[in-house]
């Protein structure tokens, strides 16, 4: 479930490169590595909170609503700090700016899409998967 953030981060990074007219380079690929780390971390923060609340006996919908509310700010702050930290690199135009610019562009663009997924789509997917897991468990079908 957490790994589903990666395609959205990838799409955001590629679209950001395309919109700015930059090419895929080694620096951009390094940006994707950094982006994937932050994306997975944000997803892990959210899903871990859902699991903790469920382990405490909370109902699925209540755990998702409370968990999303409690982890909204940490996920958003992580993404904003990373994005804002890369803005000077993305806007640089001096000598040597062609190296860090694609890296920063990838991280900023990818964080926009992956954070949106983490905050809005991940709770829906978690609910869907938990309901599906419960229905498979109730029907007596083994998970092999």
CSV table of C-alpha atoms in Angstrom, one decimal:
chain,number,residue,atom,x,y,z
A,1,UNK,CA,0.0,0.0,0.0
A,2,UNK,CA,2.8,2.4,0.9
A,3,UNK,CA,4.7,1.6,-2.3
A,4,UNK,CA,1.7,3.0,-4.3
A,5,UNK,CA,3.1,6.4,-3.5
A,6,UNK,CA,6.1,5.8,-5.8
A,7,UNK,CA,4.3,5.8,-9.2
A,8,UNK,CA,2.6,9.1,-8.3
A,9,UNK,CA,5.9,10.6,-7.2
A,10,UNK,CA,7.5,9.4,-10.4
A,11,UNK,CA,4.7,10.9,-12.5
A,12,UNK,CA,5.0,14.2,-10.6
A,13,UNK,CA,8.7,14.3,-11.1
A,14,UNK,CA,8.5,13.6,-14.8
A,15,UNK,CA,5.8,16.1,-15.4
A,16,UNK,CA,7.8,18.7,-13.5
A,17,UNK,CA,10.8,18.1,-15.7
A,18,UNK,CA,8.6,18.3,-18.8
A,19,UNK,CA,6.9,21.5,-17.7
A,20,UNK,CA,10.2,23.2,-17.0
A,21,UNK,CA,11.8,21.9,-20.2
A,22,UNK,CA,14.6,20.1,-18.4
A,23,UNK,CA,16.0,16.8,-19.4
A,24,UNK,CA,16.4,13.6,-17.5
A,25,UNK,CA,19.9,13.6,-16.1
A,26,UNK,CA,22.0,12.0,-13.4
A,27,UNK,CA,21.1,14.8,-11.1
A,28,UNK,CA,17.4,14.3,-11.8
A,29,UNK,CA,17.8,10.5,-11.1
A,30,UNK,CA,19.4,11.4,-7.8
A,31,UNK,CA,16.3,13.7,-7.2
A,32,UNK,CA,14.1,10.7,-7.8
A,33,UNK,CA,15.9,8.7,-5.1
A,34,UNK,CA,15.4,11.5,-2.6
A,35,UNK,CA,11.8,11.9,-3.7
A,36,UNK,CA,11.1,8.2,-3.2
A,37,UNK,CA,12.5,8.3,0.3
A,38,UNK,CA,10.2,11.2,1.4
A,39,UNK,CA,7.2,9.7,-0.4
A,40,UNK,CA,7.6,6.3,1.3
A,41,UNK,CA,8.2,8.0,4.7
A,42,UNK,CA,5.0,10.0,4.4
A,43,UNK,CA,3.0,7.0,3.5
A,44,UNK,CA,4.5,5.0,6.3
A,45,UNK,CA,3.6,7.8,8.8
A,46,UNK,CA,0.0,7.7,7.7
A,47,UNK,CA,-0.5,3.9,7.5
A,48,UNK,CA,1.4,3.3,10.8
A,49,UNK,CA,-1.1,5.6,12.6
A,50,UNK,CA,-4.0,3.8,11.1
A,51,UNK,CA,-2.6,0.4,12.3
A,52,UNK,CA,-1.9,1.7,15.8
A,53,UNK,CA,-5.5,3.0,16.1
A,54,UNK,CA,-6.9,-0.3,14.8
A,55,UNK,CA,-4.7,-2.2,17.3
A,56,UNK,CA,-6.3,-0.2,20.1
A,57,UNK,CA,-9.7,-1.5,19.0
A,58,UNK,CA,-11.0,1.4,17.1
A,59,UNK,CA,-13.4,0.8,14.2
A,60,UNK,CA,-12.0,1.1,10.7
A,61,UNK,CA,-13.7,4.3,9.6
A,62,UNK,CA,-13.0,6.0,12.9
A,63,UNK,CA,-9.4,5.0,12.9
A,64,UNK,CA,-9.0,6.3,9.3
A,65,UNK,CA,-10.6,9.6,10.1
A,66,UNK,CA,-8.7,10.2,13.4
A,67,UNK,CA,-5.4,8.9,11.9
A,68,UNK,CA,-5.7,11.1,8.9
A,69,UNK,CA,-6.5,14.1,11.0
A,70,UNK,CA,-3.6,13.4,13.5
A,71,UNK,CA,-1.0,12.8,10.7
A,72,UNK,CA,-2.2,15.5,8.3
A,73,UNK,CA,0.2,18.1,9.7
A,74,UNK,CA,3.3,15.9,10.0
A,75,UNK,CA,2.9,14.7,6.5
A,76,UNK,CA,2.3,18.2,5.1
A,77,UNK,CA,5.2,19.6,7.1
A,78,UNK,CA,7.6,17.0,5.9
A,79,UNK,CA,6.6,17.6,2.2
A,80,UNK,CA,6.7,21.4,2.6
A,81,UNK,CA,10.1,21.5,4.3
A,82,UNK,CA,11.6,19.3,1.5
A,83,UNK,CA,9.9,21.4,-1.2
A,84,UNK,CA,10.7,24.8,0.2
A,85,UNK,CA,14.3,23.7,0.8
A,86,UNK,CA,14.7,22.9,-2.9
A,87,UNK,CA,13.1,26.1,-4.2
A,88,UNK,CA,16.4,28.1,-4.3
A,89,UNK,CA,18.0,25.3,-6.3
A,90,UNK,CA,15.1,25.1,-8.7
A,91,UNK,CA,15.1,28.9,-9.3
A,92,UNK,CA,18.9,29.2,-9.6
A,93,UNK,CA,20.2,30.7,-12.9
A,94,UNK,CA,23.8,31.3,-12.2
A,95,UNK,CA,26.9,29.4,-13.3
A,96,UNK,CA,26.5,25.7,-12.5
A,97,UNK,CA,22.8,25.9,-12.0
A,98,UNK,CA,22.2,23.3,-14.7
A,99,UNK,CA,23.3,20.6,-12.2
A,100,UNK,CA,21.1,21.0,-9.2
A,101,UNK,CA,18.1,22.4,-11.1
A,102,UNK,CA,16.7,19.1,-12.4
A,103,UNK,CA,17.2,17.5,-9.0
A,104,UNK,CA,15.2,20.2,-7.2
A,105,UNK,CA,12.5,20.2,-9.9
A,106,UNK,CA,12.0,16.4,-9.6
A,107,UNK,CA,11.7,16.6,-5.8
A,108,UNK,CA,9.3,19.5,-5.8
A,109,UNK,CA,7.0,18.2,-8.6
A,110,UNK,CA,7.0,14.7,-7.2
A,111,UNK,CA,6.2,15.8,-3.7
A,112,UNK,CA,3.2,17.7,-4.9
A,113,UNK,CA,1.6,14.5,-6.4
A,114,UNK,CA,2.8,12.0,-3.8
A,115,UNK,CA,1.7,14.2,-0.9
A,116,UNK,CA,-1.7,14.6,-2.5
A,117,UNK,CA,-2.0,10.9,-2.8
A,118,UNK,CA,-0.8,10.3,0.8
A,119,UNK,CA,-3.3,12.8,2.3
A,120,UNK,CA,-6.4,12.1,0.2
A,121,UNK,CA,-6.2,8.8,-1.6
A,122,UNK,CA,-4.2,6.6,0.8
A,123,UNK,CA,-6.9,6.6,3.5
A,124,UNK,CA,-9.4,5.5,0.9
A,125,UNK,CA,-7.2,2.8,-0.4
A,126,UNK,CA,-6.4,1.6,3.2
A,127,UNK,CA,-10.2,1.4,3.9
A,128,UNK,CA,-10.8,-0.6,0.7
A,129,UNK,CA,-7.9,-3.0,1.4
A,130,UNK,CA,-9.0,-3.6,5.0
A,131,UNK,CA,-12.6,-4.3,4.0
A,132,UNK,CA,-11.3,-6.6,1.3
A,133,UNK,CA,-9.0,-8.4,3.8
A,134,UNK,CA,-12.0,-8.8,6.2
A,135,UNK,CA,-14.3,-10.2,3.5
A,136,UNK,CA,-11.6,-12.7,2.4
A,137,UNK,CA,-11.0,-13.7,6.0
A,138,UNK,CA,-14.8,-14.1,6.6
A,139,UNK,CA,-15.2,-16.4,3.6
A,140,UNK,CA,-12.7,-18.9,4.9
A,141,UNK,CA,-10.3,-18.5,1.9
A,142,UNK,CA,-6.7,-18.8,2.8
A,143,UNK,CA,-4.3,-16.1,1.7
A,144,UNK,CA,-2.0,-18.5,-0.1
